[in-house]
Amino acid sequence: MSTIKRNVAIIGATGAVGEEMISILEERKFPVNDLFLFASQNSAGTSLSFNHKKYRVEVLKEEKLDIFGAIDLTLLSAGTEISQKFIPLIAEKGTVCIDNSNAWRMDSDVPLVVPEVNYSDLNYFNRKNIVANPNCSTIQMVQVLKPIHDIFKITRVVVSTYQATSGKGKKAMGELSSQTIALLNQQEVHVKEFPHQIAFNCIPHIDSFLENGHTLEETKMILETKKIMNAPSIRVSATCVRVPVFCSHAESVNIETEKKATPEEIRALLSETKGIKVMDDPAKKLYPLNIMATGKDDTLVGRIREDFSIANGINLWIVSDNIRKGAALNAVQIAEALHTEFL
Ligand code: NAP
């Protein structure tokens, strides 16, 4: 077993995803030699703990990037603008960037990776020294689609998402809390993080609207699915909805396949797939719930049934922790793969 340890940086360390990255690195005993934490001016002077030791959070500044020459792996979760601006500057110094934002995902020289699905795409990480982490709602869906596609060839996917407020970060979770408290106390509701009141409400609007009427979140799901699965001909239709839960995204997914698949075959196949847990026994009221997925690594699948409205159709219900597998865990799994096999 390798005894090499890596210098690791986290940009966006104080955020919902950044903090989870720190705890997952610790939990999975990633061989960290030294840890470097970065955030915005708001966090100047704070510190976070890792392996029982306190690490100071530094403010990310353009004139202080030389340190990245000594950092093997940098995990970024500070938003698209930061990734767009800083990744070229730090990747050039030699650090490999694992980016959680939307900035580089569709760049043809940047692998977009879910290790259980397209591990071998990491082979070209060094074209730009960047690996992109997919969108949270895409990750949990492709984990389930890929094994089915390999055997039954998926031709079309129709997905509706039920996405948690944590998908928009810490402040957004706070807004669900404060609005809920305000409403239960007959007080005025303040709306800042979401386009409308999120407490006791569902909002069919995540990220910005494009001219074609789709949102950017829906477009990410369509394009990223094709790239990760290396299946440009799969037709994908997505509707993304924010719902008033704190953690874990749920998805209703309808698939059409070339070769007929029975629910029993899909259940058997997914039961043997790493990273997936089948929970599907309606008679016992057993199906995936947000509260079951939260804090867990596995993506949960249930309500697997035939869609009788088409020749070869299957419906599924998929739930996963968006902060873990949808972001931090997937990024750390990429780091583990780079560490053991590619660096
Ligand atoms: P968050 O809780 O709002 O955290 C944002 C982080 O970025 C904080 O650490 C913040 O630092 C830092 N930051 C903001 N401006 C910065 C600057 N100018 N320089 C350095 N750091 C800066 O958001 P999040 O949920 O962790 O998401 C962060 C990123 O991950 C986003 O790109 C998001 O799209 C992506 N992502 C999130 C999820 C999810 O489920 N939440 C899933 C996949 C991908 P301060 O605390 O100092 O402000």
mmCIF file with all atom_site columns, C-alpha atoms in Angstrom, residues 124-296:
data_model
loop_
_atom_site.group_PDB
_atom_site.id
_atom_site.type_symbol
_atom_site.label_atom_id
_atom_site.label_alt_id
_atom_site.label_comp_id
_atom_site.label_asym_id
_atom_site.label_entity_id
_atom_site.label_seq_id
_atom_site.pdbx_PDB_ins_code
_atom_site.Cartn_x
_atom_site.Cartn_y
_atom_site.Cartn_z
_atom_site.occupancy
_atom_site.B_iso_or_equiv
_atom_site.pdbx_formal_charge
_atom_site.auth_seq_id
_atom_site.auth_comp_id
_atom_site.auth_asym_id
_atom_site.auth_atom_id
_atom_site.pdbx_PDB_model_num
ATOM 1   C CA . TYR A 1 124 ? -7.316  12.715 -19.271 1.00 0.00 ? 124 TYR A CA 1
ATOM 2   C CA . PHE A 1 125 ? -7.373  14.813 -16.053 1.00 0.00 ? 125 PHE A CA 1
ATOM 3   C CA . ASN A 1 126 ? -3.962  16.239 -16.927 1.00 0.00 ? 126 ASN A CA 1
ATOM 4   C CA . ARG A 1 127 ? -5.015  17.990 -20.156 1.00 0.00 ? 127 ARG A CA 1
ATOM 5   C CA . LYS A 1 128 ? -5.968  20.959 -17.974 1.00 0.00 ? 128 LYS A CA 1
ATOM 6   C CA . ASN A 1 129 ? -5.247  19.639 -14.463 1.00 0.00 ? 129 ASN A CA 1
ATOM 7   C CA . ILE A 1 130 ? -8.995  19.852 -13.795 1.00 0.00 ? 130 ILE A CA 1
ATOM 8   C CA . VAL A 1 131 ? -11.622 17.244 -12.984 1.00 0.00 ? 131 VAL A CA 1
ATOM 9   C CA . ALA A 1 132 ? -15.218 18.445 -12.755 1.00 0.00 ? 132 ALA A CA 1
ATOM 10  C CA . ASN A 1 133 ? -17.696 17.123 -10.220 1.00 0.00 ? 133 ASN A CA 1
ATOM 11  C CA . PRO A 1 134 ? -21.157 16.918 -11.809 1.00 0.00 ? 134 PRO A CA 1
ATOM 12  C CA . ASN A 1 135 ? -24.287 18.679 -10.629 1.00 0.00 ? 135 ASN A CA 1
ATOM 13  C CA . CYS A 1 136 ? -25.807 17.027 -7.540  1.00 0.00 ? 136 CYS A CA 1
ATOM 14  C CA . SER A 1 137 ? -29.070 16.043 -9.232  1.00 0.00 ? 137 SER A CA 1
ATOM 15  C CA . THR A 1 138 ? -27.177 14.535 -12.188 1.00 0.00 ? 138 THR A CA 1
ATOM 16  C CA . ILE A 1 139 ? -24.858 12.390 -10.031 1.00 0.00 ? 139 ILE A CA 1
ATOM 17  C CA . GLN A 1 140 ? -27.583 10.388 -8.307  1.00 0.00 ? 140 GLN A CA 1
ATOM 18  C CA . MET A 1 141 ? -29.480 9.858  -11.573 1.00 0.00 ? 141 MET A CA 1
ATOM 19  C CA . VAL A 1 142 ? -26.537 8.630  -13.685 1.00 0.00 ? 142 VAL A CA 1
ATOM 20  C CA . GLN A 1 143 ? -25.475 6.243  -10.910 1.00 0.00 ? 143 GLN A CA 1
ATOM 21  C CA . VAL A 1 144 ? -28.782 4.445  -11.501 1.00 0.00 ? 144 VAL A CA 1
ATOM 22  C CA . LEU A 1 145 ? -29.049 4.931  -15.262 1.00 0.00 ? 145 LEU A CA 1
ATOM 23  C CA . LYS A 1 146 ? -25.594 3.613  -16.210 1.00 0.00 ? 146 LYS A CA 1
ATOM 24  C CA . PRO A 1 147 ? -25.972 -0.062 -15.207 1.00 0.00 ? 147 PRO A CA 1
ATOM 25  C CA . ILE A 1 148 ? -29.441 -0.125 -16.808 1.00 0.00 ? 148 ILE A CA 1
ATOM 26  C CA . HIS A 1 149 ? -28.121 1.494  -19.985 1.00 0.00 ? 149 HIS A CA 1
ATOM 27  C CA . ASP A 1 150 ? -25.260 -0.995 -20.250 1.00 0.00 ? 150 ASP A CA 1
ATOM 28  C CA . ILE A 1 151 ? -27.724 -3.887 -20.501 1.00 0.00 ? 151 ILE A CA 1
ATOM 29  C CA . PHE A 1 152 ? -31.035 -2.521 -21.780 1.00 0.00 ? 152 PHE A CA 1
ATOM 30  C CA . LYS A 1 153 ? -29.892 0.624  -23.713 1.00 0.00 ? 153 LYS A CA 1
ATOM 31  C CA . ILE A 1 154 ? -31.825 3.637  -22.518 1.00 0.00 ? 154 ILE A CA 1
ATOM 32  C CA . THR A 1 155 ? -33.260 5.777  -25.322 1.00 0.00 ? 155 THR A CA 1
ATOM 33  C CA . ARG A 1 156 ? -35.157 8.435  -23.321 1.00 0.00 ? 156 ARG A CA 1
ATOM 34  C CA . VAL A 1 157 ? -35.293 9.747  -19.750 1.00 0.00 ? 157 VAL A CA 1
ATOM 35  C CA . VAL A 1 158 ? -37.939 12.008 -18.216 1.00 0.00 ? 158 VAL A CA 1
ATOM 36  C CA . VAL A 1 159 ? -36.989 13.294 -14.768 1.00 0.00 ? 159 VAL A CA 1
ATOM 37  C CA . SER A 1 160 ? -38.679 15.559 -12.225 1.00 0.00 ? 160 SER A CA 1
ATOM 38  C CA . THR A 1 161 ? -36.599 16.567 -9.231  1.00 0.00 ? 161 THR A CA 1
ATOM 39  C CA . TYR A 1 162 ? -37.553 17.484 -5.673  1.00 0.00 ? 162 TYR A CA 1
ATOM 40  C CA . GLN A 1 163 ? -34.428 19.335 -4.544  1.00 0.00 ? 163 GLN A CA 1
ATOM 41  C CA . ALA A 1 164 ? -33.463 20.263 -0.988  1.00 0.00 ? 164 ALA A CA 1
ATOM 42  C CA . THR A 1 165 ? -32.624 23.808 0.075   1.00 0.00 ? 165 THR A CA 1
ATOM 43  C CA . SER A 1 166 ? -29.083 22.730 1.062   1.00 0.00 ? 166 SER A CA 1
ATOM 44  C CA . GLY A 1 167 ? -28.396 22.467 -2.679  1.00 0.00 ? 167 GLY A CA 1
ATOM 45  C CA . LYS A 1 168 ? -28.089 26.246 -2.612  1.00 0.00 ? 168 LYS A CA 1
ATOM 46  C CA . GLY A 1 169 ? -25.773 26.375 0.391   1.00 0.00 ? 169 GLY A CA 1
ATOM 47  C CA . LYS A 1 170 ? -25.859 27.340 4.042   1.00 0.00 ? 170 LYS A CA 1
ATOM 48  C CA . LYS A 1 171 ? -27.744 30.626 3.725   1.00 0.00 ? 171 LYS A CA 1
ATOM 49  C CA . ALA A 1 172 ? -30.510 28.938 1.738   1.00 0.00 ? 172 ALA A CA 1
ATOM 50  C CA . MET A 1 173 ? -31.009 26.329 4.479   1.00 0.00 ? 173 MET A CA 1
ATOM 51  C CA . GLY A 1 174 ? -31.177 29.187 6.970   1.00 0.00 ? 174 GLY A CA 1
ATOM 52  C CA . GLU A 1 175 ? -33.904 30.835 4.905   1.00 0.00 ? 175 GLU A CA 1
ATOM 53  C CA . LEU A 1 176 ? -36.093 27.707 5.083   1.00 0.00 ? 176 LEU A CA 1
ATOM 54  C CA . SER A 1 177 ? -35.669 27.728 8.883   1.00 0.00 ? 177 SER A CA 1
ATOM 55  C CA . SER A 1 178 ? -36.333 31.423 9.366   1.00 0.00 ? 178 SER A CA 1
ATOM 56  C CA . GLN A 1 179 ? -39.358 31.487 7.042   1.00 0.00 ? 179 GLN A CA 1
ATOM 57  C CA . THR A 1 180 ? -40.860 28.424 8.744   1.00 0.00 ? 180 THR A CA 1
ATOM 58  C CA . ILE A 1 181 ? -40.401 29.991 12.182  1.00 0.00 ? 181 ILE A CA 1
ATOM 59  C CA . ALA A 1 182 ? -41.819 33.308 10.952  1.00 0.00 ? 182 ALA A CA 1
ATOM 60  C CA . LEU A 1 183 ? -44.908 31.703 9.405   1.00 0.00 ? 183 LEU A CA 1
ATOM 61  C CA . LEU A 1 184 ? -45.630 29.560 12.466  1.00 0.00 ? 184 LEU A CA 1
ATOM 62  C CA . ASN A 1 185 ? -45.475 32.741 14.545  1.00 0.00 ? 185 ASN A CA 1
ATOM 63  C CA . GLN A 1 186 ? -47.679 34.762 12.146  1.00 0.00 ? 186 GLN A CA 1
ATOM 64  C CA . GLN A 1 187 ? -44.749 37.033 11.300  1.00 0.00 ? 187 GLN A CA 1
ATOM 65  C CA . GLU A 1 188 ? -43.629 38.555 8.008   1.00 0.00 ? 188 GLU A CA 1
ATOM 66  C CA . VAL A 1 189 ? -41.588 36.314 5.686   1.00 0.00 ? 189 VAL A CA 1
ATOM 67  C CA . HIS A 1 190 ? -38.359 37.602 4.129   1.00 0.00 ? 190 HIS A CA 1
ATOM 68  C CA . VAL A 1 191 ? -37.359 36.225 0.710   1.00 0.00 ? 191 VAL A CA 1
ATOM 69  C CA . LYS A 1 192 ? -33.710 36.505 -0.361  1.00 0.00 ? 192 LYS A CA 1
ATOM 70  C CA . GLU A 1 193 ? -32.092 33.219 -1.411  1.00 0.00 ? 193 GLU A CA 1
ATOM 71  C CA . PHE A 1 194 ? -34.968 31.792 -3.498  1.00 0.00 ? 194 PHE A CA 1
ATOM 72  C CA . PRO A 1 195 ? -37.207 33.457 -6.098  1.00 0.00 ? 195 PRO A CA 1
ATOM 73  C CA . HIS A 1 196 ? -40.236 32.981 -3.808  1.00 0.00 ? 196 HIS A CA 1
ATOM 74  C CA . GLN A 1 197 ? -41.106 31.870 -0.292  1.00 0.00 ? 197 GLN A CA 1
ATOM 75  C CA . ILE A 1 198 ? -39.732 28.329 0.101   1.00 0.00 ? 198 ILE A CA 1
ATOM 76  C CA . ALA A 1 199 ? -41.335 27.416 3.439   1.00 0.00 ? 199 ALA A CA 1
ATOM 77  C CA . PHE A 1 200 ? -44.514 25.356 2.832   1.00 0.00 ? 200 PHE A CA 1
ATOM 78  C CA . ASN A 1 201 ? -43.997 25.822 -0.904  1.00 0.00 ? 201 ASN A CA 1
ATOM 79  C CA . CYS A 1 202 ? -42.469 24.201 -4.026  1.00 0.00 ? 202 CYS A CA 1
ATOM 80  C CA . ILE A 1 203 ? -40.682 26.343 -6.618  1.00 0.00 ? 203 ILE A CA 1
ATOM 81  C CA . PRO A 1 204 ? -40.235 25.066 -10.205 1.00 0.00 ? 204 PRO A CA 1
ATOM 82  C CA . HIS A 1 205 ? -37.282 27.341 -10.762 1.00 0.00 ? 205 HIS A CA 1
ATOM 83  C CA . ILE A 1 206 ? -33.649 26.399 -9.940  1.00 0.00 ? 206 ILE A CA 1
ATOM 84  C CA . ASP A 1 207 ? -30.821 28.565 -11.272 1.00 0.00 ? 207 ASP A CA 1
ATOM 85  C CA . SER A 1 208 ? -31.555 31.029 -14.082 1.00 0.00 ? 208 SER A CA 1
ATOM 86  C CA . PHE A 1 209 ? -34.046 30.724 -16.960 1.00 0.00 ? 209 PHE A CA 1
ATOM 87  C CA . LEU A 1 210 ? -32.678 30.336 -20.489 1.00 0.00 ? 210 LEU A CA 1
ATOM 88  C CA . GLU A 1 211 ? -34.365 31.786 -23.574 1.00 0.00 ? 211 GLU A CA 1
ATOM 89  C CA . ASN A 1 212 ? -35.757 28.348 -24.509 1.00 0.00 ? 212 ASN A CA 1
ATOM 90  C CA . GLY A 1 213 ? -37.855 28.232 -21.312 1.00 0.00 ? 213 GLY A CA 1
ATOM 91  C CA . HIS A 1 214 ? -35.661 25.656 -19.547 1.00 0.00 ? 214 HIS A CA 1
ATOM 92  C CA . THR A 1 215 ? -33.672 26.518 -16.444 1.00 0.00 ? 215 THR A CA 1
ATOM 93  C CA . LEU A 1 216 ? -29.905 26.176 -16.265 1.00 0.00 ? 216 LEU A CA 1
ATOM 94  C CA . GLU A 1 217 ? -30.322 23.396 -13.674 1.00 0.00 ? 217 GLU A CA 1
ATOM 95  C CA . GLU A 1 218 ? -32.499 21.422 -16.123 1.00 0.00 ? 218 GLU A CA 1
ATOM 96  C CA . THR A 1 219 ? -30.009 22.024 -18.917 1.00 0.00 ? 219 THR A CA 1
ATOM 97  C CA . LYS A 1 220 ? -27.127 20.831 -16.719 1.00 0.00 ? 220 LYS A CA 1
ATOM 98  C CA . MET A 1 221 ? -28.984 17.550 -16.085 1.00 0.00 ? 221 MET A CA 1
ATOM 99  C CA . ILE A 1 222 ? -29.557 17.030 -19.816 1.00 0.00 ? 222 ILE A CA 1
ATOM 100 C CA . LEU A 1 223 ? -26.027 17.821 -21.031 1.00 0.00 ? 223 LEU A CA 1
ATOM 101 C CA . GLU A 1 224 ? -24.101 16.290 -18.128 1.00 0.00 ? 224 GLU A CA 1
ATOM 102 C CA . THR A 1 225 ? -25.999 12.977 -18.364 1.00 0.00 ? 225 THR A CA 1
ATOM 103 C CA . LYS A 1 226 ? -24.963 12.590 -22.007 1.00 0.00 ? 226 LYS A CA 1
ATOM 104 C CA . LYS A 1 227 ? -21.322 13.463 -21.255 1.00 0.00 ? 227 LYS A CA 1
ATOM 105 C CA . ILE A 1 228 ? -20.871 11.260 -18.168 1.00 0.00 ? 228 ILE A CA 1
ATOM 106 C CA . MET A 1 229 ? -22.575 8.259  -19.744 1.00 0.00 ? 229 MET A CA 1
ATOM 107 C CA . ASN A 1 230 ? -20.805 8.861  -23.055 1.00 0.00 ? 230 ASN A CA 1
ATOM 108 C CA . ALA A 1 231 ? -24.220 8.539  -24.668 1.00 0.00 ? 231 ALA A CA 1
ATOM 109 C CA . PRO A 1 232 ? -24.963 11.642 -26.756 1.00 0.00 ? 232 PRO A CA 1
ATOM 110 C CA . SER A 1 233 ? -28.049 10.066 -28.303 1.00 0.00 ? 233 SER A CA 1
ATOM 111 C CA . ILE A 1 234 ? -29.984 9.566  -25.041 1.00 0.00 ? 234 ILE A CA 1
ATOM 112 C CA . ARG A 1 235 ? -32.908 12.004 -25.008 1.00 0.00 ? 235 ARG A CA 1
ATOM 113 C CA . VAL A 1 236 ? -33.384 13.662 -21.606 1.00 0.00 ? 236 VAL A CA 1
ATOM 114 C CA . SER A 1 237 ? -36.250 15.864 -20.427 1.00 0.00 ? 237 SER A CA 1
ATOM 115 C CA . ALA A 1 238 ? -35.919 17.488 -16.985 1.00 0.00 ? 238 ALA A CA 1
ATOM 116 C CA . THR A 1 239 ? -38.061 19.587 -14.648 1.00 0.00 ? 239 THR A CA 1
ATOM 117 C CA . CYS A 1 240 ? -36.221 20.781 -11.549 1.00 0.00 ? 240 CYS A CA 1
ATOM 118 C CA . VAL A 1 241 ? -38.179 21.810 -8.468  1.00 0.00 ? 241 VAL A CA 1
ATOM 119 C CA . ARG A 1 242 ? -36.994 23.216 -5.120  1.00 0.00 ? 242 ARG A CA 1
ATOM 120 C CA . VAL A 1 243 ? -38.933 21.770 -2.191  1.00 0.00 ? 243 VAL A CA 1
ATOM 121 C CA . PRO A 1 244 ? -39.011 22.772 1.475   1.00 0.00 ? 244 PRO A CA 1
ATOM 122 C CA . VAL A 1 245 ? -36.703 20.088 2.860   1.00 0.00 ? 245 VAL A CA 1
ATOM 123 C CA . PHE A 1 246 ? -33.214 20.674 4.241   1.00 0.00 ? 246 PHE A CA 1
ATOM 124 C CA . CYS A 1 247 ? -31.277 17.764 2.866   1.00 0.00 ? 247 CYS A CA 1
ATOM 125 C CA . SER A 1 248 ? -31.281 15.142 0.102   1.00 0.00 ? 248 SER A CA 1
ATOM 126 C CA . HIS A 1 249 ? -32.674 15.426 -3.384  1.00 0.00 ? 249 HIS A CA 1
ATOM 127 C CA . ALA A 1 250 ? -35.454 13.104 -4.592  1.00 0.00 ? 250 ALA A CA 1
ATOM 128 C CA . GLU A 1 251 ? -36.163 12.344 -8.241  1.00 0.00 ? 251 GLU A CA 1
ATOM 129 C CA . SER A 1 252 ? -38.994 10.705 -10.119 1.00 0.00 ? 252 SER A CA 1
ATOM 130 C CA . VAL A 1 253 ? -37.353 9.138  -13.180 1.00 0.00 ? 253 VAL A CA 1
ATOM 131 C CA . ASN A 1 254 ? -39.081 7.541  -16.149 1.00 0.00 ? 254 ASN A CA 1
ATOM 132 C CA . ILE A 1 255 ? -36.921 5.638  -18.616 1.00 0.00 ? 255 ILE A CA 1
ATOM 133 C CA . GLU A 1 256 ? -37.571 4.112  -22.015 1.00 0.00 ? 256 GLU A CA 1
ATOM 134 C CA . THR A 1 257 ? -35.301 1.286  -23.113 1.00 0.00 ? 257 THR A CA 1
ATOM 135 C CA . GLU A 1 258 ? -34.533 -0.401 -26.429 1.00 0.00 ? 258 GLU A CA 1
ATOM 136 C CA . LYS A 1 259 ? -34.593 -3.885 -24.863 1.00 0.00 ? 259 LYS A CA 1
ATOM 137 C CA . LYS A 1 260 ? -37.478 -4.684 -22.529 1.00 0.00 ? 260 LYS A CA 1
ATOM 138 C CA . ALA A 1 261 ? -36.580 -4.746 -18.826 1.00 0.00 ? 261 ALA A CA 1
ATOM 139 C CA . THR A 1 262 ? -38.811 -6.052 -16.042 1.00 0.00 ? 262 THR A CA 1
ATOM 140 C CA . PRO A 1 263 ? -38.908 -4.399 -12.593 1.00 0.00 ? 263 PRO A CA 1
ATOM 141 C CA . GLU A 1 264 ? -37.457 -7.640 -11.159 1.00 0.00 ? 264 GLU A CA 1
ATOM 142 C CA . GLU A 1 265 ? -34.490 -7.464 -13.537 1.00 0.00 ? 265 GLU A CA 1
ATOM 143 C CA . ILE A 1 266 ? -33.874 -3.797 -12.674 1.00 0.00 ? 266 ILE A CA 1
ATOM 144 C CA . ARG A 1 267 ? -34.099 -4.533 -8.934  1.00 0.00 ? 267 ARG A CA 1
ATOM 145 C CA . ALA A 1 268 ? -31.643 -7.431 -9.239  1.00 0.00 ? 268 ALA A CA 1
ATOM 146 C CA . LEU A 1 269 ? -29.231 -5.384 -11.345 1.00 0.00 ? 269 LEU A CA 1
ATOM 147 C CA . LEU A 1 270 ? -29.265 -2.330 -9.060  1.00 0.00 ? 270 LEU A CA 1
ATOM 148 C CA . SER A 1 271 ? -28.926 -4.496 -5.942  1.00 0.00 ? 271 SER A CA 1
ATOM 149 C CA . GLU A 1 272 ? -25.534 -5.580 -7.244  1.00 0.00 ? 272 GLU A CA 1
ATOM 150 C CA . THR A 1 273 ? -24.385 -2.055 -8.156  1.00 0.00 ? 273 THR A CA 1
ATOM 151 C CA . LYS A 1 274 ? -21.807 -0.367 -5.929  1.00 0.00 ? 274 LYS A CA 1
ATOM 152 C CA . GLY A 1 275 ? -23.036 2.870  -4.349  1.00 0.00 ? 275 GLY A CA 1
ATOM 153 C CA . ILE A 1 276 ? -26.721 2.008  -4.757  1.00 0.00 ? 276 ILE A CA 1
ATOM 154 C CA . LYS A 1 277 ? -29.147 0.561  -2.239  1.00 0.00 ? 277 LYS A CA 1
ATOM 155 C CA . VAL A 1 278 ? -32.489 -0.787 -3.417  1.00 0.00 ? 278 VAL A CA 1
ATOM 156 C CA . MET A 1 279 ? -35.359 -0.095 -0.986  1.00 0.00 ? 279 MET A CA 1
ATOM 157 C CA . ASP A 1 280 ? -38.453 -1.367 -2.651  1.00 0.00 ? 280 ASP A CA 1
ATOM 158 C CA . ASP A 1 281 ? -41.138 -3.150 -0.673  1.00 0.00 ? 281 ASP A CA 1
ATOM 159 C CA . PRO A 1 282 ? -44.384 -1.137 -0.902  1.00 0.00 ? 282 PRO A CA 1
ATOM 160 C CA . ALA A 1 283 ? -46.299 -3.685 1.183   1.00 0.00 ? 283 ALA A CA 1
ATOM 161 C CA . LYS A 1 284 ? -44.020 -2.785 4.084   1.00 0.00 ? 284 LYS A CA 1
ATOM 162 C CA . LYS A 1 285 ? -44.133 0.945  3.212   1.00 0.00 ? 285 LYS A CA 1
ATOM 163 C CA . LEU A 1 286 ? -40.481 0.652  2.220   1.00 0.00 ? 286 LEU A CA 1
ATOM 164 C CA . TYR A 1 287 ? -39.252 3.163  -0.357  1.00 0.00 ? 287 TYR A CA 1
ATOM 165 C CA . PRO A 1 288 ? -36.476 5.794  -0.270  1.00 0.00 ? 288 PRO A CA 1
ATOM 166 C CA . LEU A 1 289 ? -37.101 8.882  1.850   1.00 0.00 ? 289 LEU A CA 1
ATOM 167 C CA . ASN A 1 290 ? -35.003 12.026 2.269   1.00 0.00 ? 290 ASN A CA 1
ATOM 168 C CA . ILE A 1 291 ? -34.546 11.281 5.958   1.00 0.00 ? 291 ILE A CA 1
ATOM 169 C CA . MET A 1 292 ? -33.139 7.845  5.117   1.00 0.00 ? 292 MET A CA 1
ATOM 170 C CA . ALA A 1 293 ? -30.620 9.152  2.586   1.00 0.00 ? 293 ALA A CA 1
ATOM 171 C CA . THR A 1 294 ? -29.346 12.094 4.630   1.00 0.00 ? 294 THR A CA 1
ATOM 172 C CA . GLY A 1 295 ? -25.891 11.471 6.071   1.00 0.00 ? 295 GLY A CA 1
ATOM 173 C CA . LYS A 1 296 ? -25.486 8.245  4.083   1.00 0.00 ? 296 LYS A CA 1
#
